[in-house]
XYZ file of C-alpha atoms in Angstrom:
742
model
C 104.552 19.465 97.004
C 106.499 22.505 98.349
C 109.725 23.709 96.739
C 112.781 23.964 99.023
C 115.648 26.343 98.356
C 118.873 24.497 97.489
C 121.178 27.291 98.740
C 123.400 26.612 101.788
C 122.004 27.888 105.116
C 118.680 28.803 103.450
C 115.588 27.133 104.907
C 112.927 28.875 102.830
C 110.207 26.838 101.150
C 107.357 27.845 98.862
C 104.560 27.143 101.361
C 106.004 29.581 103.899
C 106.963 32.428 101.616
C 105.607 34.552 98.771
C 109.046 34.538 97.174
C 109.493 33.188 93.677
C 111.491 29.961 93.274
C 113.574 29.398 90.144
C 114.680 26.107 88.572
C 118.334 25.495 87.783
C 118.792 26.231 84.041
C 118.935 23.373 81.517
C 121.806 25.071 79.705
C 124.885 23.161 80.928
C 127.222 26.199 81.148
C 124.774 28.403 83.067
C 123.864 25.510 85.335
C 127.558 24.980 86.130
C 127.890 28.634 87.190
C 124.859 28.316 89.475
C 126.331 25.226 91.151
C 129.759 26.835 91.593
C 128.238 29.927 93.179
C 126.085 27.782 95.489
C 129.204 25.958 96.643
C 127.231 22.738 97.022
C 129.749 19.920 96.493
C 126.970 17.319 96.365
C 125.402 18.987 93.320
C 128.517 18.923 91.126
C 128.022 15.303 90.001
C 124.431 15.870 88.874
C 123.448 16.664 85.294
C 121.744 19.902 84.297
C 118.526 17.958 83.566
C 118.524 16.449 87.057
C 119.141 19.826 88.660
C 116.426 21.447 86.541
C 113.868 18.838 87.593
C 114.617 18.548 91.300
C 116.336 21.720 92.593
C 115.294 25.373 93.041
C 116.775 28.633 94.327
C 114.624 31.323 95.907
C 114.666 34.950 94.745
C 116.734 36.079 97.788
C 119.893 34.772 96.093
C 119.643 37.023 93.015
C 120.332 40.716 92.526
C 117.055 42.631 92.106
C 118.243 43.786 88.675
C 118.244 40.148 87.549
C 114.542 39.612 88.334
C 111.639 40.694 86.096
C 108.043 40.701 87.296
C 106.204 40.532 83.971
C 102.764 40.365 85.616
C 101.163 39.904 89.058
C 101.197 36.148 88.391
C 104.583 35.666 86.799
C 108.135 36.367 87.968
C 111.024 35.425 85.679
C 114.799 35.784 85.576
C 116.791 37.551 82.903
C 118.554 35.271 80.440
C 122.009 35.946 81.939
C 120.939 35.770 85.600
C 123.374 34.057 87.991
C 122.798 33.709 91.773
C 125.377 35.715 93.734
C 123.902 36.324 97.202
C 124.605 33.500 99.663
C 125.082 33.008 103.392
C 128.192 30.848 103.651
C 129.151 31.500 107.286
C 126.123 31.238 109.630
C 126.612 27.500 110.078
C 129.996 28.235 111.689
C 128.211 29.691 114.736
C 126.702 26.271 115.400
C 129.370 23.653 114.688
C 127.217 20.819 116.052
C 124.400 21.365 113.559
C 123.826 18.804 110.805
C 124.034 20.056 107.242
C 122.365 18.271 104.338
C 123.677 21.018 102.014
C 127.421 20.587 102.299
C 129.370 23.794 101.580
C 132.450 23.393 99.439
C 135.660 25.146 100.547
C 137.153 27.333 97.783
C 140.726 28.298 97.014
C 141.767 31.957 96.737
C 141.777 31.705 92.931
C 138.240 30.283 92.874
C 137.044 33.044 95.203
C 138.459 35.692 92.841
C 136.648 34.116 89.856
C 133.404 34.064 91.795
C 133.756 37.761 92.647
C 134.342 38.545 88.979
C 131.158 36.694 88.007
C 129.263 38.572 90.686
C 130.457 41.891 89.307
C 129.585 41.045 85.667
C 125.849 41.822 85.903
C 126.575 45.103 87.726
C 129.191 46.066 85.110
C 126.780 45.386 82.262
C 124.120 47.480 83.957
C 126.592 50.361 84.489
C 127.641 50.286 80.824
C 124.019 50.461 79.732
C 123.377 53.440 82.005
C 126.515 55.240 80.792
C 125.493 54.709 77.170
C 122.022 56.007 77.877
C 123.428 59.208 79.452
C 125.238 60.027 76.205
C 121.996 60.376 74.234
C 119.947 63.176 75.781
C 116.333 62.295 76.512
C 116.812 58.553 75.979
C 115.084 56.365 78.606
C 117.139 53.964 80.756
C 116.985 50.237 80.041
C 115.616 49.418 83.487
C 112.681 51.809 83.852
C 109.921 52.035 81.263
C 108.830 55.534 80.243
C 106.129 56.997 82.477
C 102.603 56.902 81.052
C 100.716 60.094 80.413
C 97.246 60.585 81.873
C 95.721 59.950 78.465
C 97.675 56.696 78.071
C 96.590 55.562 81.529
C 92.960 56.206 80.626
C 93.335 54.188 77.416
C 94.884 51.292 79.368
C 92.123 51.359 81.979
C 89.521 51.473 79.223
C 91.066 48.487 77.419
C 91.322 46.647 80.729
C 87.585 47.082 81.281
C 86.825 45.800 77.788
C 89.031 42.741 78.310
C 87.368 42.072 81.645
C 83.947 42.042 79.957
C 85.186 39.744 77.179
C 86.674 37.292 79.698
C 83.405 37.182 81.671
C 81.350 36.574 78.524
C 83.762 33.910 77.304
C 84.040 31.998 80.559
C 80.264 32.025 81.004
C 79.744 30.963 77.363
C 77.664 34.016 76.469
C 77.941 34.941 72.757
C 78.933 38.522 72.009
C 75.958 38.880 69.655
C 72.533 37.933 70.923
C 71.126 37.248 67.456
C 72.090 36.057 64.001
C 75.021 37.824 62.356
C 73.048 38.871 59.289
C 70.392 40.583 61.448
C 72.631 42.517 63.805
C 72.230 45.784 61.851
C 68.467 45.575 62.061
C 66.878 48.096 64.469
C 64.212 45.626 65.514
C 66.769 43.636 67.532
C 68.141 44.470 70.968
C 71.830 45.465 71.322
C 74.449 42.722 71.402
C 75.310 41.063 74.712
C 78.663 42.816 74.690
C 77.075 46.241 74.148
C 74.414 45.572 76.786
C 77.024 44.641 79.402
C 79.050 47.762 78.552
C 75.993 49.970 79.060
C 75.148 48.195 82.307
C 78.616 48.893 83.724
C 78.446 52.519 82.601
C 75.084 52.915 84.338
C 76.521 51.196 87.404
C 79.053 54.013 87.690
C 82.242 52.815 86.005
C 83.993 56.115 85.410
C 86.507 54.923 82.787
C 83.802 53.624 80.450
C 81.541 56.627 81.058
C 84.275 59.102 80.042
C 85.036 57.125 76.921
C 81.338 56.927 76.015
C 80.851 60.688 76.438
C 83.827 61.429 74.181
C 82.509 59.350 71.270
C 80.346 60.741 68.502
C 76.593 60.286 68.650
C 75.442 56.969 67.097
C 79.077 55.835 66.782
C 79.774 52.186 67.441
C 81.194 52.006 70.939
C 83.458 49.030 70.274
C 83.550 47.853 66.669
C 83.225 44.191 65.725
C 86.751 44.346 64.293
C 88.157 45.541 67.609
C 86.150 42.878 69.462
C 87.608 40.201 67.192
C 91.157 41.484 67.742
C 90.697 41.572 71.510
C 89.201 38.070 71.509
C 92.264 36.777 69.662
C 94.479 38.385 72.313
C 92.409 36.799 75.110
C 92.719 33.436 73.393
C 96.496 33.673 72.927
C 97.116 34.801 76.542
C 95.003 32.003 78.049
C 96.660 29.470 75.752
C 100.109 30.752 76.662
C 99.436 30.046 80.354
C 98.820 26.409 79.450
C 101.708 26.160 77.010
C 104.145 27.540 79.570
C 103.245 24.690 81.904
C 103.541 22.110 79.127
C 106.973 23.407 78.061
C 108.237 23.029 81.617
C 106.997 19.421 81.676
C 108.653 18.756 78.273
C 106.886 15.557 77.172
C 103.366 15.585 75.748
C 100.997 13.828 73.355
C 98.553 15.155 70.729
C 94.884 14.209 70.810
C 92.401 15.433 68.194
C 88.635 15.008 68.298
C 86.033 14.708 65.549
C 85.530 17.793 63.383
C 83.453 20.707 64.693
C 81.614 23.290 62.609
C 82.409 26.918 63.505
C 81.337 29.911 61.403
C 80.433 27.594 58.542
C 83.843 25.891 58.384
C 85.210 22.615 59.738
C 87.727 22.864 62.561
C 89.874 20.264 64.291
C 89.762 20.352 68.129
C 93.227 19.807 69.626
C 94.070 18.595 73.137
C 97.515 18.146 74.680
C 98.154 15.425 77.254
C 101.018 15.803 79.755
C 102.084 15.094 83.339
C 102.137 18.301 85.388
C 104.463 19.300 88.233
C 102.259 17.516 90.784
C 102.689 14.286 88.766
C 99.059 14.341 87.699
C 98.171 13.290 84.142
C 96.134 16.005 82.444
C 94.508 16.581 79.088
C 93.969 20.245 78.243
C 92.145 21.872 75.335
C 94.494 24.095 73.317
C 92.283 25.299 70.474
C 90.701 24.693 67.068
C 92.652 24.366 63.823
C 91.090 24.999 60.384
C 90.560 21.701 58.566
C 91.138 22.446 54.895
C 93.499 21.338 52.168
C 95.045 17.965 51.388
C 96.878 15.679 53.816
C 100.262 17.326 53.278
C 98.830 20.822 53.811
C 97.042 19.717 56.979
C 100.214 18.171 58.393
C 102.284 21.277 57.636
C 99.665 23.570 59.181
C 99.444 21.433 62.312
C 103.233 21.388 62.743
C 103.516 25.125 62.070
C 100.876 25.867 64.694
C 102.469 23.626 67.323
C 106.118 24.514 66.768
C 106.209 28.047 65.371
C 103.149 29.652 66.970
C 102.946 27.733 70.232
C 106.659 27.148 70.780
C 106.481 23.405 71.515
C 109.200 20.993 70.463
C 107.741 18.053 68.535
C 110.830 16.020 69.440
C 109.198 15.739 72.881
C 105.915 14.432 71.453
C 105.493 10.829 72.600
C 102.059 9.926 71.260
C 99.174 10.933 69.002
C 95.540 9.861 68.805
C 92.924 11.052 66.332
C 89.206 10.482 66.839
C 87.464 10.953 63.483
C 84.564 9.592 61.487
C 83.111 9.672 57.997
C 85.008 10.892 54.975
C 87.614 12.724 57.093
C 88.966 9.512 58.650
C 91.292 8.807 55.727
C 92.812 12.301 55.904
C 93.502 12.051 59.630
C 95.055 8.613 59.186
C 97.407 10.078 56.580
C 98.296 12.992 58.898
C 99.078 10.534 61.706
C 101.299 8.473 59.393
C 103.252 11.542 58.262
C 103.795 12.682 61.851
C 104.958 9.212 62.929
C 107.415 9.045 60.013
C 108.929 12.406 60.946
C 108.894 11.882 64.731
C 109.456 8.187 65.404
C 108.520 8.319 69.086
C 105.183 10.072 68.410
C 103.463 6.694 68.234
C 99.957 6.532 66.794
C 97.524 5.016 69.326
C 93.765 4.752 69.858
C 92.275 7.331 72.215
C 91.291 6.269 75.744
C 87.997 8.190 75.461
C 86.773 6.113 72.491
C 85.980 2.373 72.641
C 88.360 0.416 70.388
C 85.547 -1.243 68.422
C 83.947 2.151 67.703
C 87.366 3.489 66.673
C 87.912 0.536 64.304
C 84.433 0.830 62.774
C 84.838 4.591 62.224
C 88.119 3.968 60.413
C 86.406 1.778 57.781
C 85.461 3.895 54.771
C 82.927 1.446 53.250
C 79.562 3.131 52.562
C 77.557 0.511 54.458
C 79.733 0.831 57.573
C 79.536 4.628 57.528
C 75.714 4.398 57.257
C 75.651 2.192 60.361
C 77.896 4.602 62.328
C 75.943 7.721 61.272
C 72.666 5.968 62.178
C 74.106 5.219 65.631
C 74.678 8.956 66.089
C 71.134 9.778 64.963
C 69.670 7.201 67.378
C 71.713 8.574 70.270
C 70.723 12.172 69.470
C 67.058 11.223 68.969
C 66.531 9.441 72.283
C 69.156 10.883 74.663
C 67.533 14.264 75.380
C 63.889 13.185 75.590
C 62.499 11.153 78.512
C 59.205 10.814 76.584
C 60.949 9.143 73.636
C 62.934 6.963 76.049
C 59.638 5.818 77.573
C 58.321 5.002 74.093
C 61.391 2.848 73.399
C 60.964 1.058 76.737
C 57.348 0.328 75.800
C 58.506 -1.184 72.484
C 61.075 -3.329 74.329
C 58.341 -4.607 76.686
C 56.148 -5.577 73.712
C 58.917 -7.417 71.875
C 60.414 -9.215 74.901
C 57.137 -10.210 76.560
C 58.340 -13.728 77.285
C 61.787 -12.695 78.575
C 61.374 -10.153 81.353
C 64.997 -10.359 82.492
C 66.312 -9.516 79.014
C 63.733 -6.711 78.686
C 64.828 -5.129 81.980
C 68.501 -5.289 80.987
C 67.792 -3.568 77.666
C 65.596 -0.919 79.326
C 68.421 -0.090 81.695
C 70.946 -0.054 78.847
C 68.890 2.295 76.659
C 69.374 5.057 79.270
C 73.166 4.906 78.760
C 75.365 5.915 75.813
C 75.132 2.369 74.457
C 76.082 3.408 70.918
C 79.597 4.251 72.194
C 80.334 1.042 74.117
C 82.646 -1.870 73.324
C 79.605 -4.113 72.761
C 77.567 -1.547 70.772
C 77.058 -3.841 67.790
C 75.811 -6.749 69.909
C 73.402 -4.394 71.677
C 72.245 -2.927 68.344
C 71.274 -6.402 67.116
C 69.318 -6.972 70.358
C 67.656 -3.550 70.083
C 66.972 -3.642 66.341
C 63.439 -5.030 66.307
C 62.348 -2.882 69.277
C 63.928 0.209 67.723
C 62.194 -0.292 64.397
C 58.856 -0.883 66.127
C 59.350 2.304 68.193
C 60.373 4.690 65.353
C 57.656 3.315 63.043
C 55.075 4.008 65.747
C 56.392 7.554 66.230
C 56.429 8.173 62.481
C 52.824 6.951 62.090
C 51.799 9.437 64.826
C 48.243 8.094 64.928
C 47.299 10.005 68.097
C 49.083 13.225 66.936
C 51.385 13.031 69.935
C 54.618 14.022 68.180
C 55.773 17.168 66.396
C 56.609 17.268 62.693
C 60.349 17.419 63.440
C 60.208 14.336 65.681
C 58.237 12.322 63.140
C 60.629 13.370 60.360
C 63.667 12.273 62.426
C 61.923 8.981 63.257
C 61.264 8.392 59.554
C 64.963 8.886 58.668
C 66.036 6.373 61.326
C 63.329 3.928 60.230
C 64.448 4.105 56.597
C 68.029 3.268 57.610
C 67.072 0.386 59.924
C 64.691 -1.202 57.400
C 67.372 -1.641 54.731
C 69.036 -5.046 54.279
C 72.444 -3.456 53.690
C 72.222 -1.943 57.198
C 71.219 -5.299 58.725
C 73.949 -7.367 57.080
C 76.624 -4.724 57.784
C 75.602 -4.608 61.436
C 75.835 -8.403 61.718
C 79.262 -8.527 60.003
C 80.603 -5.769 62.293
C 79.214 -7.527 65.364
C 80.894 -10.829 64.521
C 84.188 -9.399 63.258
C 84.664 -7.040 66.208
C 83.693 -9.702 68.741
C 87.353 -10.822 68.480
C 88.591 -7.375 69.623
C 85.896 -6.604 72.225
C 87.689 -8.011 75.295
C 91.033 -6.675 74.030
C 89.612 -3.143 73.659
C 87.903 -3.258 77.040
C 91.193 -4.192 78.725
C 92.910 -1.223 77.040
C 90.613 1.090 78.991
C 91.169 -0.750 82.265
C 93.807 -0.564 84.985
C 97.547 -0.782 84.273
C 97.452 -4.557 84.780
C 94.650 -4.956 82.218
C 96.503 -2.832 79.653
C 99.701 -4.828 80.186
C 97.950 -8.136 79.551
C 96.104 -6.605 76.560
C 99.441 -5.657 74.963
C 100.605 -9.247 75.366
C 97.363 -10.682 73.951
C 97.397 -8.814 70.615
C 99.138 -11.715 68.875
C 96.272 -14.042 69.821
C 93.683 -11.519 68.596
C 95.422 -11.173 65.226
C 95.749 -14.954 64.978
C 91.970 -15.340 65.412
C 91.216 -12.674 62.792
C 93.670 -14.217 60.339
C 91.933 -17.548 60.817
C 88.634 -15.844 59.902
C 90.237 -14.423 56.769
C 91.686 -17.813 55.802
C 88.247 -19.429 56.157
C 86.147 -16.449 55.126
C 83.729 -18.525 53.023
C 82.677 -20.585 56.038
C 82.405 -17.632 58.422
C 80.555 -15.502 55.900
C 78.024 -18.250 55.292
C 77.080 -18.312 58.991
C 77.052 -14.510 59.300
C 74.935 -14.042 56.176
C 72.440 -16.631 57.407
C 72.155 -14.706 60.696
C 71.503 -11.467 58.772
C 68.857 -13.113 56.567
C 67.018 -14.512 59.610
C 67.080 -11.116 61.328
C 65.820 -9.401 58.159
C 63.013 -11.973 57.844
C 61.865 -11.184 61.401
C 61.735 -7.505 60.420
C 60.084 -8.241 57.049
C 63.018 -6.701 55.187
C 63.685 -8.107 51.691
C 67.146 -9.531 51.004
C 68.712 -7.631 48.125
C 71.852 -6.087 46.710
C 72.197 -2.314 47.303
C 70.556 -0.200 44.627
C 73.701 1.898 44.160
C 75.650 -1.166 43.038
C 73.420 -1.562 39.947
C 73.786 2.129 39.139
C 77.588 2.001 39.355
C 78.358 -1.414 37.828
C 75.466 -1.731 35.323
C 75.662 -5.562 34.965
C 74.667 -7.166 31.661
C 70.990 -7.893 31.012
C 69.881 -11.229 32.461
C 72.921 -11.446 34.752
C 71.782 -11.967 38.335
C 73.966 -10.934 41.286
C 73.626 -13.215 44.308
C 73.394 -11.187 47.567
C 75.518 -13.701 49.507
C 78.381 -13.504 47.003
C 78.077 -9.752 46.727
C 78.302 -9.113 50.498
C 81.186 -11.550 50.885
C 83.194 -9.746 48.207
C 82.263 -6.152 49.034
C 81.630 -6.288 52.798
C 82.973 -9.236 54.814
C 86.418 -9.563 53.218
C 87.119 -5.759 53.230
C 85.926 -5.381 56.855
C 88.002 -8.270 58.227
C 91.031 -7.216 56.174
C 90.776 -3.597 57.325
C 90.482 -4.533 61.021
C 93.636 -6.693 60.784
C 95.584 -3.926 59.013
C 94.380 -1.195 61.372
C 95.345 -3.201 64.463
C 98.840 -3.765 63.058
C 99.219 -0.074 62.182
C 97.945 1.382 65.437
C 99.748 -1.143 67.656
C 103.203 -0.685 66.184
C 106.358 -2.227 67.632
C 107.209 0.937 69.593
C 103.653 1.192 70.913
C 103.656 -2.404 72.183
C 107.121 -1.977 73.714
C 105.874 1.028 75.656
C 102.745 -0.749 76.908
C 104.758 -3.769 78.049
C 106.801 -1.438 80.242
C 103.694 -1.042 82.409
C 105.289 -3.900 84.354
C 107.120 -1.080 86.172
C 103.867 -0.463 88.081
C 104.287 -2.394 91.373
C 100.903 -4.181 91.237
C 101.731 -5.525 87.753
C 105.117 -6.681 89.072
C 103.353 -8.492 91.884
C 100.938 -10.185 89.502
C 103.942 -11.410 87.492
C 105.650 -12.675 90.687
C 108.334 -9.960 90.230
C 109.704 -11.936 87.308
C 109.653 -9.079 84.826
C 112.051 -8.027 82.063
C 111.518 -4.338 81.291
C 115.112 -4.172 80.033
C 114.029 -5.688 76.707
C 111.563 -2.860 76.034
C 112.988 0.112 77.967
C 115.328 1.150 75.160
C 112.432 2.967 73.458
C 112.712 5.883 75.928
C 116.409 5.511 76.725
C 117.254 9.047 75.581
C 114.550 10.494 77.830
C 116.140 9.129 81.016
C 118.473 11.169 83.258
C 120.964 8.287 83.803
C 120.419 5.632 81.116
C 123.726 3.906 81.969
C 122.429 2.942 85.417
C 118.991 1.819 84.191
C 119.579 -1.935 84.552
C 120.857 -1.647 88.109
C 118.042 0.706 89.028
C 115.371 -1.633 87.621
C 116.817 -4.456 89.694
C 116.681 -2.306 92.846
C 113.098 -1.258 91.994
C 111.999 -4.895 91.804
C 113.808 -5.814 95.032
C 112.219 -2.868 96.857
C 108.681 -4.075 96.150
C 109.421 -7.781 96.403
C 110.729 -7.416 99.954
C 108.280 -4.761 101.148
C 106.551 -5.012 104.512
C 103.309 -6.963 104.723
C 101.401 -3.829 105.671
C 102.487 -2.016 102.466
C 100.091 -2.419 99.522
C 101.261 -2.350 95.918
C 100.285 0.787 93.923
C 98.000 -0.285 91.075
C 98.297 2.731 88.740
C 100.998 4.986 87.343
C 99.390 7.921 89.150
C 99.620 6.180 92.546
C 103.230 5.195 91.832
C 104.268 8.743 90.882
C 102.713 10.116 94.083
C 105.077 8.014 96.238
C 107.803 10.103 97.847
C 110.442 7.369 97.402
C 109.958 7.119 93.637
C 112.322 10.063 93.173
C 115.146 7.914 94.533
C 114.713 5.955 91.288
C 115.168 8.801 88.754
C 115.094 6.572 85.652
C 111.917 4.757 86.730
C 110.362 8.094 87.698
C 111.168 9.665 84.314
C 110.080 6.546 82.428
C 106.650 6.412 84.092
C 106.051 10.125 83.449
C 106.751 9.699 79.746
C 104.803 6.446 79.520
C 101.548 7.746 80.971
C 101.303 10.538 78.388
C 100.323 7.906 75.778
C 96.726 8.697 74.699
C 95.719 5.021 74.874
C 95.987 5.044 78.692
C 92.944 6.318 80.514
C 92.988 9.414 82.721
C 93.130 7.864 86.171
C 92.115 10.986 88.066
C 88.683 12.236 86.958
C 89.536 15.808 88.012
C 92.181 15.869 85.268
C 89.536 15.248 82.605
C 87.707 18.523 83.217
C 88.685 20.098 79.884
C 87.133 17.286 77.852
C 83.897 17.406 79.856
C 83.671 21.171 79.325
C 84.457 20.708 75.631
C 81.569 18.256 75.216
C 79.269 20.523 77.233
C 80.233 23.522 75.065
C 79.340 21.671 71.848
C 76.073 20.388 73.328
C 74.963 23.750 74.773
C 76.106 26.153 72.050
C 74.183 26.498 68.749
C 76.393 26.282 65.683
C 75.791 29.939 64.696
C 76.949 31.115 68.152
C 80.185 29.133 68.306
C 83.474 31.007 68.442
C 87.030 29.619 68.559
C 88.188 32.232 71.043
C 85.134 32.139 73.329
C 85.280 28.326 73.324
C 88.870 28.381 74.575
C 87.929 30.799 77.379
C 84.914 28.723 78.404
C 86.615 25.326 78.317
C 89.675 26.644 80.196
C 87.525 28.385 82.785
C 89.939 27.824 85.682
C 93.101 29.063 83.918
C 94.437 32.317 85.371
C 94.090 35.407 83.221
C 96.227 38.524 83.482
C 94.360 41.624 82.235
C 97.532 43.743 82.244
C 99.270 41.212 80.027
C 96.292 41.224 77.656
C 96.393 45.013 77.424
C 100.159 44.987 76.767
C 99.792 42.314 74.097
C 96.923 44.113 72.390
C 98.794 47.440 72.427
C 101.887 45.867 70.835
C 99.937 43.966 68.190
C 97.549 46.765 67.198
C 99.496 49.910 68.160
C 98.787 51.678 64.879
C 95.064 51.005 65.119
C 95.040 52.254 68.693
C 96.861 55.451 67.763
C 94.292 56.139 65.050
């Protein structure tokens, strides 16, 4: 959407001009000065937040000394900049013209004050120049000192190096072409970075050639230390481009993914979700954080990185979601709790990219459950990248389901999808179990020597897990327990209407689970019988886990009954944990926010326009531009859609609603929807806005662990973010000036 200049008699807009457009400042005093100088009477009643969001002035209304062009891509104003150049008379030549921007008539006293304000910047500039004349040889504040020829050559040289690093990073090419410990060996070719440098020198790049000729023979052209420093600068500059956009949008949510190994250490991938200036919900990758220390240390490091290093205000954080598995789940849960206690509106939610049942299962720290979840990952990794292994699994399905061709075809189609990540994964796993075991046993036997040693070894590991009774009974208990949350979780990843009804159905889900807990003996008896029958079909003996005997060491002659054991140590803990986790992750504030999805017109229509957002809207009351008029505005919003024309369809998503031009006539509704859709539980409605996550997954899949780099990953995943080489050179020079001088 183009920006229009708010100045009287100015018709410039961003699509017709290369001029920069500046928002009205949020600072109330500065904003008041801008409005007074504009002489727009209709703007005086608006708040600084409203003016900042909806109004702009073009660069023609500012003195040139007030404007700084920090890079070819960025033009900013000085902190004390006030617009002083306006055309307040041209409309007088055409008295019959209509003016949307009404010009306020000023008294003589007001005109004098305005002139004084206009002279202030010039006076300050004159004082600076006079002071600079006193000290001989001192440079003026406006013009930077001229660069010498040698300094220009150094800048051009650094610019070339940064250009090479950016290309390598965005194309996901590691700087070293071989293992780190072997890079000094003469039997290996030069690194990718060195090879590209030499190629550009041979191609005739004069700056690099001069630098190469001036270095000593056999000297390292660009040391690994310098490469690392320059990569850090590249990373910070690319990140800053993203952070600048997020700061302007104010509200955001944190999303972390499962841990990633980089340079032998665990790192936490961090995404930020926000609504950009085009009202499009986006999720962008911001970087990796080291994952070390206890829960308190992790929380402090995360907050320090976000607030101190990245300059974001956590008071504007409206949601957090953490996808984790294994032993790290407990730590991330503790981090989420600490953040929610400190920032009440940063509600903890599930992540829209992870099925709720998978999220709940990953959050259970029981050994048996973690074995099931890790085996799911092994199965997915084993079959997903090999059509030959997929064909072998299909053959096993055909053998087992000979009498049920329809079921066999459904399972064959399903095995080509990421079925281990679906809402009904545990039901599918029970259906697949016998075919899977038959398939991996056949591969492990390798009677016709068809498979490699690695494949047979992987098949053996999966077979050992599947053929254990603890795995079977845990799978059955998870399937039955999470059957109560399957439809609920599926609705959470649906349209706005589905999510709204899911939020209102949580009470029923918890009621069903509490009934299971109250009658756990009866339910467990049926579930255990199902597990025993399945194990019998697979010829798996029913027994208590071996580790239990090692830990508990029961008295001689004392026999532990498997049914009692699994009720006490599996069924009751699993059901209890699911109930507690649902209550924790769907807090009162979270449910209030989701119920406000009734602001979406299609949800209103489904509810016959008999909605009551007023009861839940207080959660974001302080985020609204005019909270006092919220009730009246909500009433008008309902009336607008209730009495629409027959040819007008109801928008079904937040994204569609925000794209409507008339939504800005309802500033509270507009602001509310923008805050609401940053919640990580809501799915990204526009697939183009999910590019960062797709690139993140592709980076992990395509890049060997020993070639991963935090900085190169950020460049690759944020491929389409603008990069300013001059800014990178300036940043590097400031950060490592002493090194450069040496």
